[in-house]
XYZ file of C-alpha atoms in Angstrom:
760
model
C -2.205 73.817 39.352
C -3.072 71.646 42.120
C -1.677 68.126 43.047
C -5.053 66.630 42.006
C -4.513 67.589 38.452
C -1.085 66.935 38.352
C -2.099 63.453 39.155
C -4.664 63.085 36.577
C -1.832 64.041 33.912
C 0.546 61.848 35.104
C -1.853 58.942 34.845
C -2.800 59.788 31.272
C 0.607 60.206 30.667
C 1.367 56.755 31.706
C -1.571 55.520 29.962
C -0.673 57.201 26.442
C 2.700 56.062 27.212
C 2.214 52.675 27.725
C -0.333 52.845 24.572
C 1.811 54.734 22.582
C 4.951 52.138 23.441
C 3.101 49.008 23.218
C 1.949 50.086 19.622
C 5.413 50.826 18.721
C 6.715 47.510 20.118
C 4.065 45.444 18.486
C 4.701 47.465 15.090
C 8.370 46.704 15.557
C 7.753 43.168 16.035
C 5.046 43.143 13.066
C 8.280 44.614 10.785
C 10.831 43.142 12.627
C 13.146 46.390 12.638
C 16.536 45.609 12.347
C 16.074 42.032 12.667
C 15.999 42.349 16.336
C 12.456 40.424 16.791
C 12.287 37.552 14.195
C 9.140 38.583 12.739
C 5.317 37.139 12.887
C 3.792 34.637 10.843
C 2.214 35.979 7.487
C -1.553 37.557 7.485
C -2.492 34.688 5.253
C -0.879 32.134 7.421
C -2.634 33.474 10.645
C -6.056 33.425 8.750
C -5.324 29.870 7.777
C -3.076 28.129 10.115
C -1.882 24.420 9.075
C -0.416 21.717 11.127
C 1.026 18.896 9.638
C -1.567 16.295 8.995
C -0.882 12.446 8.408
C -2.216 11.043 5.040
C -4.490 8.119 5.539
C -4.710 4.874 3.321
C -8.040 3.248 3.721
C -9.327 -0.227 3.321
C -11.868 -0.716 0.586
C -14.841 0.038 2.887
C -13.656 3.436 3.340
C -13.483 3.507 7.234
C -10.760 1.156 8.628
C -7.490 2.806 8.214
C -4.510 0.418 6.739
C -1.799 2.840 7.826
C -0.700 6.491 7.410
C 1.974 8.443 6.080
C 3.668 11.326 8.396
C 6.139 13.484 9.770
C 4.128 13.730 13.067
C 1.226 10.952 13.246
C -1.815 13.242 13.019
C -5.215 13.162 12.178
C -7.618 16.182 12.586
C -10.907 16.037 14.046
C -13.805 18.756 14.202
C -15.370 20.226 17.518
C -18.499 17.855 16.890
C -15.974 14.781 17.136
C -15.091 15.669 20.449
C -17.128 14.521 23.686
C -17.905 17.106 26.212
C -16.291 15.474 28.893
C -13.185 15.594 27.013
C -13.726 19.255 26.264
C -14.833 20.209 29.936
C -11.426 18.407 31.424
C -9.380 20.490 29.184
C -11.070 23.945 30.151
C -10.951 23.257 33.995
C -7.214 22.252 33.696
C -5.987 24.901 31.087
C -8.088 27.837 30.627
C -11.393 28.158 32.864
C -12.177 31.666 31.303
C -11.590 30.424 27.820
C -15.137 31.355 26.661
C -15.316 34.654 28.342
C -11.717 36.152 26.683
C -10.774 37.250 23.064
C -7.195 35.438 23.389
C -5.858 37.102 25.950
C -7.186 36.590 29.600
C -6.767 40.014 31.439
C -6.540 38.315 34.828
C -3.660 36.264 33.864
C -2.047 39.031 32.216
C -2.193 41.205 35.291
C -0.515 38.072 37.194
C 2.243 38.102 34.574
C 2.698 41.825 34.691
C 4.835 42.272 37.673
C 7.187 39.645 36.173
C 7.151 41.528 32.879
C 8.048 44.902 34.435
C 10.901 43.504 36.317
C 12.112 41.367 33.678
C 11.674 38.264 35.958
C 9.161 36.699 33.649
C 7.932 33.401 34.828
C 5.093 32.649 32.466
C 1.583 32.901 33.242
C -1.566 34.357 31.485
C -1.440 31.756 28.600
C -4.491 30.919 27.151
C -5.505 28.037 25.110
C -5.551 30.359 22.107
C -1.680 31.669 22.987
C -0.601 27.946 23.570
C -2.261 27.137 20.093
C -0.161 30.124 18.562
C 2.848 28.174 20.278
C 1.708 24.953 18.543
C 1.162 26.084 14.999
C 3.865 28.806 14.888
C 6.773 27.535 17.472
C 6.562 31.244 18.562
C 9.278 29.920 21.520
C 11.921 28.218 19.071
C 11.590 29.981 15.535
C 11.812 33.219 14.178
C 14.072 34.421 16.649
C 15.970 37.983 16.129
C 18.836 39.320 17.605
C 17.235 40.508 20.849
C 16.731 36.677 21.755
C 20.628 36.735 22.861
C 19.080 38.175 26.147
C 17.040 34.987 27.533
C 14.596 37.110 29.607
C 14.270 39.747 26.516
C 13.341 36.811 24.186
C 10.888 35.404 26.438
C 8.893 38.672 26.917
C 9.203 39.053 23.181
C 7.811 35.538 22.552
C 4.922 36.304 24.928
C 3.940 39.585 22.827
C 4.053 37.703 19.940
C 1.635 35.133 21.124
C -0.588 37.688 22.403
C -0.793 38.967 18.694
C -1.310 35.896 17.141
C -4.066 34.974 19.782
C -5.832 38.056 18.880
C -5.764 37.241 15.105
C -6.855 33.743 15.670
C -9.688 34.657 17.824
C -11.049 37.032 15.218
C -10.862 34.367 12.345
C -12.251 31.511 14.160
C -14.923 30.465 16.450
C -14.192 28.894 20.183
C -15.158 25.698 19.095
C -12.896 25.748 16.091
C -9.977 26.925 18.178
C -10.571 24.122 20.811
C -10.355 21.473 17.934
C -7.383 22.760 16.311
C -5.630 23.218 19.915
C -6.367 19.544 20.622
C -5.319 18.597 16.993
C -1.671 20.026 17.287
C -1.033 18.720 20.577
C 1.965 15.855 21.061
C 0.693 13.461 23.672
C 3.803 11.052 23.329
C 4.209 7.755 21.832
C 4.547 8.959 18.331
C 0.885 10.220 18.807
C -0.021 13.871 17.619
C -3.514 15.177 18.012
C -6.168 13.882 20.016
C -7.583 11.487 17.171
C -4.336 9.373 17.196
C -4.203 9.576 21.229
C -7.372 8.374 22.024
C -6.588 5.644 19.527
C -3.034 4.795 20.915
C -4.120 4.922 24.586
C -7.614 3.653 24.582
C -8.325 2.095 21.510
C -11.530 4.682 21.254
C -12.487 8.104 19.055
C -12.267 11.198 20.656
C -16.331 11.183 20.587
C -16.098 8.284 23.017
C -13.707 9.729 25.550
C -15.096 9.729 29.082
C -13.680 11.925 32.071
C -11.517 8.876 33.408
C -9.640 8.668 30.266
C -9.732 12.482 29.400
C -7.947 12.934 32.651
C -5.100 11.037 31.413
C -5.177 12.689 27.999
C -5.049 16.241 29.445
C -2.344 15.300 31.893
C -0.026 14.748 28.854
C -0.759 17.902 27.154
C 2.441 19.739 29.049
C 4.905 16.939 29.834
C 3.967 13.550 27.474
C 7.003 11.626 28.815
C 6.821 12.803 32.638
C 3.091 11.747 32.540
C 2.982 8.752 30.373
C 0.715 6.205 32.058
C 2.692 3.250 30.681
C 6.310 4.738 31.177
C 5.855 6.666 34.311
C 2.663 5.376 36.031
C 3.337 7.098 39.589
C 3.649 10.486 37.817
C 0.565 9.780 35.709
C -1.540 8.743 38.666
C -0.430 12.049 40.626
C -1.493 14.048 37.380
C -4.606 12.647 36.957
C -5.526 13.290 40.468
C -5.086 16.811 40.075
C -6.964 16.875 36.804
C -9.687 14.995 38.527
C -9.786 17.579 41.373
C -10.087 20.450 39.179
C -13.211 18.801 37.789
C -14.604 18.542 40.970
C -13.600 22.088 42.404
C -15.468 23.466 39.476
C -18.571 21.777 40.169
C -18.194 19.408 37.082
C -18.252 16.211 38.959
C -19.597 15.528 42.515
C -17.623 14.390 45.356
C -18.893 10.625 45.091
C -17.874 10.441 41.266
C -14.467 12.066 42.374
C -13.604 9.858 44.849
C -14.728 6.627 42.513
C -12.519 8.402 39.555
C -9.316 8.751 41.821
C -8.891 5.356 42.740
C -9.943 3.621 39.630
C -7.517 1.959 37.183
C -6.093 4.095 34.222
C -8.242 1.774 31.971
C -5.624 1.707 29.148
C -5.974 -0.159 25.911
C -2.492 0.729 25.008
C -1.237 0.000 21.351
C 1.193 2.358 19.540
C 0.683 2.640 15.753
C 2.841 -0.190 14.223
C 4.080 0.691 10.515
C 4.817 -3.062 10.347
C 1.510 -4.658 10.874
C -1.293 -5.295 8.545
C -0.543 -4.931 4.832
C 2.642 -3.197 5.478
C 4.309 -4.417 2.127
C 1.104 -2.733 0.183
C 1.457 0.261 2.174
C 5.088 0.740 1.171
C 4.907 -0.118 -2.644
C 1.792 2.474 -2.485
C 3.765 4.855 -1.251
C 6.017 5.179 -4.192
C 2.773 5.945 -6.461
C 1.604 8.464 -4.046
C 4.668 10.417 -3.945
C 4.802 10.547 -7.608
C 1.218 11.739 -7.782
C 1.686 14.388 -5.059
C 4.996 15.703 -6.762
C 2.988 16.037 -10.111
C -0.239 17.707 -8.335
C 1.513 19.835 -5.767
C 0.788 18.080 -2.619
C 2.771 16.967 0.348
C 1.838 13.191 1.507
C 3.521 13.610 4.881
C 1.398 16.712 6.017
C -1.742 17.484 3.834
C -3.766 15.047 5.529
C -4.907 13.303 2.283
C -7.243 10.516 2.401
C -6.435 7.286 0.020
C -9.021 4.840 -0.791
C -7.674 1.811 -1.849
C -9.333 -1.849 -2.809
C -7.771 -4.086 -0.282
C -10.442 -5.913 1.668
C -9.572 -6.018 5.249
C -10.864 -9.489 6.083
C -9.413 -10.910 2.636
C -6.226 -9.113 3.445
C -6.225 -10.762 7.137
C -6.908 -14.459 5.867
C -4.129 -13.862 3.320
C -1.739 -12.705 5.968
C -2.883 -15.926 8.269
C -2.248 -18.480 5.406
C 1.086 -17.080 4.627
C 2.195 -17.338 8.045
C 0.877 -20.801 8.686
C 2.222 -22.369 5.778
C 5.675 -20.655 5.645
C 6.195 -21.588 9.705
C 5.392 -25.241 8.522
C 7.641 -24.758 5.612
C 10.790 -23.252 7.501
C 10.725 -26.098 9.801
C 10.639 -28.505 6.999
C 13.362 -26.432 5.177
C 15.461 -26.374 8.088
C 15.370 -30.131 8.864
C 16.072 -31.180 5.487
C 19.362 -29.185 5.380
C 20.536 -31.237 8.615
C 23.113 -28.406 9.629
C 24.117 -27.666 5.823
C 24.111 -24.285 4.447
C 21.185 -23.516 1.932
C 23.143 -21.518 -0.539
C 24.062 -24.043 -3.084
C 25.425 -24.198 -6.604
C 24.158 -26.340 -9.790
C 26.092 -29.218 -8.408
C 24.342 -29.030 -4.963
C 27.781 -27.846 -3.449
C 27.758 -25.203 -0.732
C 29.166 -21.654 -2.350
C 31.771 -20.858 0.490
C 32.265 -17.597 -0.348
C 28.666 -16.639 -0.307
C 28.232 -14.473 2.847
C 31.497 -12.640 1.686
C 29.794 -11.957 -1.701
C 26.318 -11.045 -0.041
C 27.452 -8.791 2.667
C 29.279 -6.396 0.133
C 25.631 -5.323 -0.973
C 24.359 -4.524 2.255
C 23.995 -0.602 3.688
C 26.066 -1.653 6.544
C 29.190 -2.709 4.785
C 28.977 0.145 2.424
C 28.973 2.555 5.635
C 32.127 0.927 7.070
C 34.010 0.824 3.792
C 33.164 4.531 3.351
C 34.660 5.003 7.076
C 37.440 2.540 7.075
C 38.384 1.431 3.592
C 38.188 -1.738 1.747
C 40.542 -4.459 3.251
C 41.136 -2.434 6.560
C 41.349 -4.573 9.783
C 38.639 -2.248 11.140
C 36.537 -3.070 8.385
C 36.796 -6.974 9.113
C 36.499 -6.103 13.023
C 33.355 -4.218 13.109
C 31.715 -6.644 10.470
C 32.419 -9.393 13.225
C 31.972 -7.612 16.414
C 29.103 -9.224 18.441
C 26.609 -7.172 19.697
C 23.279 -7.666 21.376
C 20.351 -7.671 18.823
C 16.575 -8.700 18.386
C 16.043 -11.115 15.475
C 13.208 -12.643 13.909
C 11.601 -16.016 14.559
C 7.972 -17.905 13.953
C 7.765 -18.235 17.350
C 8.538 -14.627 18.348
C 11.354 -12.246 18.558
C 14.517 -13.653 19.821
C 17.138 -11.534 21.997
C 20.559 -12.464 20.978
C 24.151 -11.411 20.335
C 25.210 -11.604 16.548
C 27.945 -9.914 14.550
C 26.828 -8.440 11.210
C 28.072 -11.394 9.608
C 26.394 -14.026 11.965
C 23.009 -12.015 11.367
C 23.369 -11.857 7.640
C 23.849 -15.560 7.763
C 20.863 -16.005 10.050
C 18.762 -14.081 7.711
C 19.515 -15.506 4.449
C 18.382 -19.065 5.543
C 14.645 -18.011 5.462
C 12.529 -18.493 2.530
C 10.471 -15.850 1.557
C 6.695 -15.633 0.234
C 4.778 -13.290 -1.971
C 0.718 -13.438 -2.208
C -1.757 -11.274 -4.253
C -4.985 -11.661 -4.675
C -7.189 -9.801 -7.322
C -11.240 -9.404 -8.715
C -10.552 -10.326 -12.554
C -13.580 -8.147 -13.674
C -12.536 -5.025 -11.749
C -9.068 -4.961 -11.461
C -9.432 -4.552 -7.649
C -6.688 -5.853 -5.776
C -8.131 -7.884 -2.668
C -5.083 -8.930 -0.832
C -1.144 -7.959 -0.613
C 1.471 -9.861 1.306
C 4.695 -9.166 0.155
C 6.796 -11.068 2.534
C 6.761 -12.957 5.446
C 7.433 -10.159 8.252
C 7.808 -6.825 7.102
C 9.831 -5.715 10.112
C 12.822 -7.666 9.544
C 12.465 -8.348 5.844
C 11.554 -4.935 3.627
C 11.508 -6.386 0.141
C 8.141 -6.759 -1.556
C 7.749 -9.925 -3.332
C 4.525 -9.198 -4.912
C 5.584 -6.227 -7.378
C 9.108 -5.134 -6.538
C 10.578 -8.814 -7.039
C 10.776 -10.568 -10.114
C 11.617 -13.972 -10.565
C 11.742 -16.601 -13.450
C 8.047 -17.891 -13.632
C 8.876 -21.401 -14.600
C 5.853 -23.547 -15.638
C 3.492 -20.630 -14.751
C 4.273 -19.317 -18.148
C 3.179 -22.429 -19.964
C -0.335 -21.379 -20.050
C 0.669 -18.310 -22.404
C 2.411 -20.894 -24.875
C -0.752 -22.729 -24.905
C -2.898 -19.616 -25.232
C -1.007 -18.563 -28.399
C -1.446 -22.167 -29.725
C -5.287 -22.016 -29.125
C -5.261 -18.821 -30.487
C -3.817 -19.977 -33.598
C -6.763 -22.973 -34.073
C -5.281 -25.617 -31.814
C -7.820 -27.648 -29.470
C -7.263 -28.411 -25.979
C -7.712 -32.311 -27.293
C -4.783 -31.572 -29.847
C -2.645 -34.587 -29.194
C 1.121 -34.898 -29.014
C 3.922 -37.647 -27.821
C 5.660 -37.284 -24.736
C 9.235 -37.741 -26.294
C 12.271 -35.429 -26.745
C 11.845 -32.263 -28.684
C 15.447 -30.658 -29.814
C 15.960 -27.020 -30.810
C 18.925 -26.141 -32.908
C 20.549 -23.137 -31.545
C 23.068 -20.239 -32.929
C 25.144 -20.977 -30.228
C 28.355 -22.947 -31.160
C 29.441 -23.743 -27.356
C 25.690 -25.422 -27.082
C 24.625 -26.237 -30.703
C 21.331 -28.024 -29.412
C 18.829 -27.729 -26.494
C 16.561 -30.636 -25.654
C 14.369 -29.856 -22.618
C 14.233 -32.542 -20.094
C 10.751 -33.595 -18.228
C 10.857 -32.737 -14.216
C 11.343 -36.868 -13.752
C 14.174 -36.935 -16.391
C 11.975 -39.286 -18.360
C 9.982 -39.598 -21.351
C 6.810 -41.896 -21.266
C 6.279 -42.041 -25.074
C 2.612 -41.389 -24.262
C 0.159 -39.829 -26.421
C -1.780 -37.028 -24.348
C -3.599 -33.848 -25.045
C -2.234 -30.530 -24.555
C -4.990 -30.165 -21.717
C -3.565 -33.084 -19.962
C 0.295 -32.143 -20.777
C -0.488 -28.763 -19.121
C -2.251 -29.909 -16.425
C 0.676 -32.479 -15.354
C 3.250 -29.811 -16.626
C 5.096 -32.109 -19.382
C 7.824 -30.096 -20.490
C 8.397 -31.992 -23.930
C 4.968 -31.573 -25.164
C 5.245 -27.717 -23.956
C 8.589 -27.517 -26.147
C 6.736 -29.570 -28.873
C 3.990 -26.764 -29.283
C 6.423 -23.914 -28.931
C 8.235 -25.133 -31.745
C 4.985 -25.109 -33.819
C 3.883 -21.492 -32.753
C 7.243 -19.893 -32.332
C 8.827 -18.117 -29.274
C 7.557 -14.830 -30.308
C 3.983 -15.874 -30.519
C 4.491 -16.921 -26.945
C 5.971 -13.380 -26.044
C 3.250 -11.670 -27.637
C 0.471 -13.601 -26.021
C 2.224 -13.120 -22.866
C 2.244 -9.407 -23.444
C -0.971 -9.090 -24.845
C -2.319 -10.677 -21.287
C -0.557 -8.378 -19.032
C 2.976 -9.440 -18.619
C 5.026 -6.095 -19.133
C 8.643 -7.357 -18.262
C 10.790 -8.068 -21.036
C 11.195 -11.555 -22.510
C 13.322 -13.030 -24.646
C 11.782 -15.154 -27.502
C 13.982 -18.260 -26.928
C 13.112 -21.808 -26.861
C 13.644 -22.136 -23.078
C 10.919 -19.408 -22.567
C 8.428 -22.841 -23.063
C 9.494 -23.638 -19.670
C 9.753 -19.990 -18.349
C 13.368 -19.250 -18.602
C 13.219 -16.177 -20.787
C 12.866 -13.123 -18.396
C 11.965 -12.646 -14.888
C 8.136 -11.526 -14.014
C 6.603 -10.513 -10.799
C 3.742 -11.969 -9.395
C 1.510 -8.753 -9.575
C 2.201 -9.394 -13.515
C 1.263 -12.957 -13.277
C -1.948 -12.364 -11.369
C -3.030 -9.695 -13.902
C -2.509 -11.566 -16.889
C -4.296 -14.911 -15.486
C -7.043 -12.621 -14.606
C -7.654 -11.975 -18.623
C -8.676 -15.709 -19.047
C -11.288 -15.178 -16.434
C -12.233 -11.932 -17.646
C -13.270 -13.402 -20.933
C -10.267 -12.223 -22.822
C -10.162 -8.284 -21.684
C -6.924 -7.761 -19.609
C -7.943 -5.199 -16.506
C -4.933 -3.371 -15.257
C -4.530 -4.796 -11.594
C -4.924 -1.583 -9.514
C -5.542 -0.596 -5.759
C -6.325 2.954 -5.533
C -9.695 4.134 -6.449
C -9.465 7.758 -5.319
C -7.770 10.814 -3.500
C -9.313 13.317 -1.226
C -7.977 16.287 0.148
C -8.324 16.682 4.363
C -11.853 18.042 3.859
C -13.144 15.330 1.799
C -12.959 16.921 -1.553
C -12.168 14.551 -4.012
C -8.999 15.184 -6.006
C -8.898 12.265 -8.244
C -10.838 9.277 -9.237
C -8.865 6.366 -10.653
C -9.955 3.551 -12.745
C -7.790 0.639 -14.519
C -6.552 0.512 -18.038
C -8.567 -2.216 -20.196
C -7.877 -3.520 -23.488
C -9.106 -6.557 -25.286
C -6.129 -8.950 -25.253
C -7.661 -12.206 -26.744
C -11.051 -13.828 -27.867
C -13.587 -14.578 -25.333
C -13.423 -18.069 -27.073
C -9.690 -18.252 -26.334
C -10.085 -17.070 -22.995
C -12.891 -19.549 -22.064
C -10.909 -22.642 -23.598
C -7.759 -21.558 -21.553
C -9.971 -21.768 -18.433
C -10.915 -25.437 -19.242
C -7.185 -26.034 -19.856
C -6.553 -24.588 -16.465
C -9.246 -26.649 -14.963
C -7.319 -29.753 -16.191
C -4.792 -29.340 -13.124
C -8.010 -30.309 -11.070
C -9.592 -32.885 -13.562
C -6.911 -34.643 -15.332
C -5.081 -37.641 -13.810
C -1.566 -36.253 -12.840
C -2.724 -32.696 -12.519
C -0.955 -30.481 -10.186
C -3.944 -29.550 -8.619
C -5.651 -32.435 -7.786
C -4.307 -32.659 -4.223
C -6.416 -29.462 -3.397
C -8.965 -29.992 -0.622
C -11.926 -31.611 -1.856
C -14.284 -28.779 -0.323
C -12.739 -26.296 -2.506
C -13.714 -28.118 -5.676
C -17.168 -29.293 -4.604
C -19.671 -27.343 -6.821
C -16.860 -24.763 -7.901
C -14.837 -24.145 -11.085
C -11.252 -24.001 -10.297
C -8.097 -23.414 -12.787
C -4.754 -23.528 -11.535
C -0.988 -23.983 -12.532
C 2.025 -24.696 -10.609
C 5.521 -23.526 -11.726
C 9.266 -24.539 -10.483
C 12.471 -23.101 -11.606
C 15.550 -25.126 -12.333
C 16.695 -26.567 -8.951
C 13.888 -25.360 -7.319
C 14.947 -21.723 -6.563
C 11.396 -20.572 -7.065
C 7.983 -22.244 -6.458
C 4.828 -20.820 -7.902
C 1.067 -21.465 -7.776
C -1.730 -19.602 -9.677
C -5.245 -20.247 -8.933
C -8.202 -19.077 -10.516
C -12.041 -19.050 -9.763
C -14.820 -17.157 -11.560
C -14.557 -13.933 -9.245
C -10.933 -14.171 -7.550
C -7.646 -14.866 -9.060
C -4.698 -15.276 -6.573
C -1.103 -16.077 -6.867
C 1.684 -17.337 -4.414
C 5.727 -17.120 -4.856
C 8.052 -18.880 -2.615
C 11.859 -18.884 -2.522
C 15.192 -17.370 -1.097
C 15.834 -13.993 -1.382
C 18.771 -15.068 -3.444
C 18.236 -17.615 -6.191
C 21.238 -19.832 -4.633
C 18.937 -20.582 -1.465
C 16.505 -23.050 -2.315
C 15.669 -26.969 -1.105
C 18.441 -29.668 -2.169
C 15.620 -32.157 -2.871
C 13.871 -30.915 -5.882
C 10.612 -32.786 -5.102
C 10.418 -30.621 -1.738
C 11.157 -27.250 -3.517
C 8.344 -27.700 -6.473
C 5.779 -24.966 -6.332
C 2.725 -27.866 -5.445
C 4.606 -28.250 -2.268
C 6.009 -24.511 -1.557
C 3.332 -22.495 -2.835
C 0.169 -24.157 -3.557
C -0.588 -24.678 0.313
C -0.903 -20.917 0.957
C -3.518 -20.486 -1.898
C -5.388 -23.485 -0.420
C -5.433 -22.103 3.091
C -6.256 -19.081 1.767
C -9.215 -19.958 -0.173
C -10.406 -22.150 2.867
C -10.693 -19.130 4.911
C -12.344 -17.065 2.388
C -15.042 -19.484 1.582
C -15.680 -19.727 4.966
C -16.576 -16.439 5.915
C -19.567 -15.023 3.997
C -18.799 -11.523 4.605
C -15.923 -11.770 2.153
C -18.646 -11.525 -0.375
C -16.529 -14.599 -2.553
C -18.614 -17.324 -3.498
C -17.891 -20.551 -5.223
C -19.604 -20.492 -8.850
C -18.875 -21.432 -12.345
C -16.722 -19.678 -15.070
C -18.872 -17.756 -17.623
C -19.094 -19.210 -21.238
C -18.562 -17.034 -24.347
C -21.384 -15.817 -25.874
C -20.618 -17.466 -29.066
C -20.467 -21.492 -29.877
C -16.782 -22.705 -29.290
C -17.068 -25.180 -31.918
C -14.480 -27.244 -30.331
C -14.437 -30.396 -28.647
C -13.719 -30.381 -24.821
C -14.182 -33.853 -23.877
C -10.647 -34.985 -24.767
C -10.474 -38.496 -22.909
C -10.272 -40.802 -25.878
C -7.197 -38.815 -27.201
C -5.049 -39.590 -24.138
C -3.162 -42.905 -24.096
C -2.622 -45.126 -21.383
C -1.200 -43.106 -18.199
C 2.188 -44.060 -17.083
C 2.670 -41.130 -14.806
C 2.521 -41.370 -11.229
C 0.476 -38.599 -9.695
C 3.085 -37.470 -7.217
C 1.940 -33.839 -7.077
C -1.470 -34.852 -6.004
C -0.659 -34.452 -2.157
C -2.975 -32.362 0.226
C -2.002 -29.845 2.714
C -2.487 -31.895 5.703
C -0.754 -35.267 3.993
C 2.432 -32.902 3.410
C 4.451 -33.289 6.759
C 3.332 -37.118 6.931
C 4.816 -37.592 3.589
C 8.133 -36.223 4.462
C 8.891 -39.131 6.632
C 9.280 -41.108 3.639
C 11.616 -38.681 1.816
C 15.186 -39.315 1.724
C 16.666 -35.622 2.834
């Protein structure tokens, strides 16, 4: 046998040995012999690779996103949603031969071969498809067998796994799909996962709008999102961008003139990290609870399945609600601080400061509970850490403040802020249009629309009067403003006589419309005696109040149970919706990541009261605007002109809670203002009443909404019932001589001026 034949046999033997050896290794890795290799993803997962996708919450327009729920902030896009300049920049930088290989680039493989054979593996040869394998399945970090204890052997096994997965991906997907999947799975830094979020974060653009200048930055971030971050490390980012731009010129994608121009240009950033505390943040977190229950019931993961949740929230109306609250609460907080004159706002029924308030309150905080768990109750260490000063950033209406506070100092500071809630709803459909749960979600997480419940004060009175009207009473029914005494089954307090807000009884005869308009307690108590507390409770529940209410005399003043603003707005909407209660709701449909509708939602509806009773209650509510002494008379004239408005204020004892409910023919909205704790309130009842604390929010909101025709909210009249009322509505001749002062008819613009004359 000559030497030539021997060489041929040797070559074939090497080829066969390499083939057999390679097949053996691949088989061993696939089957994970003896747990050496850690195994591969299942065939099913290779054919249908998934990356965690953010679930997005959309405004009513179906386009603008309210916020997202995610473990990694990622929204997938298709190949057709990528600009060609972005695709080109990616390929010249990461894989210029991408369209010519089938997952493994032979040239790159040969470059890496010497390193593999000598166990001096330094990488190289990774195609985009192989990188996608790592992004999807974490080949270098998960499913590691015992052989990974040797780092170099582990690197070799990882590379082989990526080859296997890349070939499978290439056989299952088109090149375009692989490119899109790759860009969707990349982490770009600043909590931006995927090209959609990255484009929005760094340039406030869609991926389809990205140019070479912007693409060079985004592609630079792929392998080192911190090192090449243009906001954190601009020098590194500039050098890397120059390298990427040179690749575009090197491969004739841009000419020399374009390169020279781009390389000296600025970054063109419009940088804004997605902020979970912006926009309707309270709404987003309240809705999350409902979505988690829905996902558990239907087998979805809210944080990874890329659901599309469409809501009823109108982006413009929501913005005006947020503006109205901020504008008023900034002013009101100034007034609150001024009237305290350095005194603490937590006071008891006698107006005295509760000296141990902070000591009691701090025990409910998570920080206190963690310290107790670590050091024990009453320990010196507990007291030390509670009072240890440390640097922190705190909320203020003028902007965030850097300061040094202990945990006790911080609690004392934050408890002095007044809180608020606001909700607006379309009564006919049940669509919630705006939801503001507090003054700043970043620093005050508690939602005061649905989560929080407080005594409704006089905003409960319409249900007392609605029960009376349903029993045949007329808005013109006359009653004397005089003491009403209840006999109670309580030996310690055998009788109860409710007083009017000013502590006086005029002896005047007035209609129940005027009495409700000016919130005369004695007359509401008189009517409650006639109809019974149980009738009022039943009416409230029929109209949509779901919270438990006690059928007690004090309920006529709203002191028989706590309710939410969410419930009150829905219940008042029953009057506008001709007696039909429509559940306030905020989710219209849920789709999967591909746009397939998983469920459509419709609100619950029920006939609560007759349309006649509903219309008469609207007439009663209009009394707040039309009757002398009405608590809504101070509203801006432009709101009342050529427009039907019904309203009711509410203030609980000691002015702990201020309420205002306003109804129009196509929008019902309500506001609540008070402290997070009931002990925190104005010392002066006049300052803390709902007409002063809550009404201005509604007024400012409606002025903004009416001024913008794009909201679709227009002035109009309440719809009349189809059947004749058979009830007199002109009640003027039933009212006696008015001896009350129209003390609540104060417009928003006059609020601060009037404070100069108030004794704080």
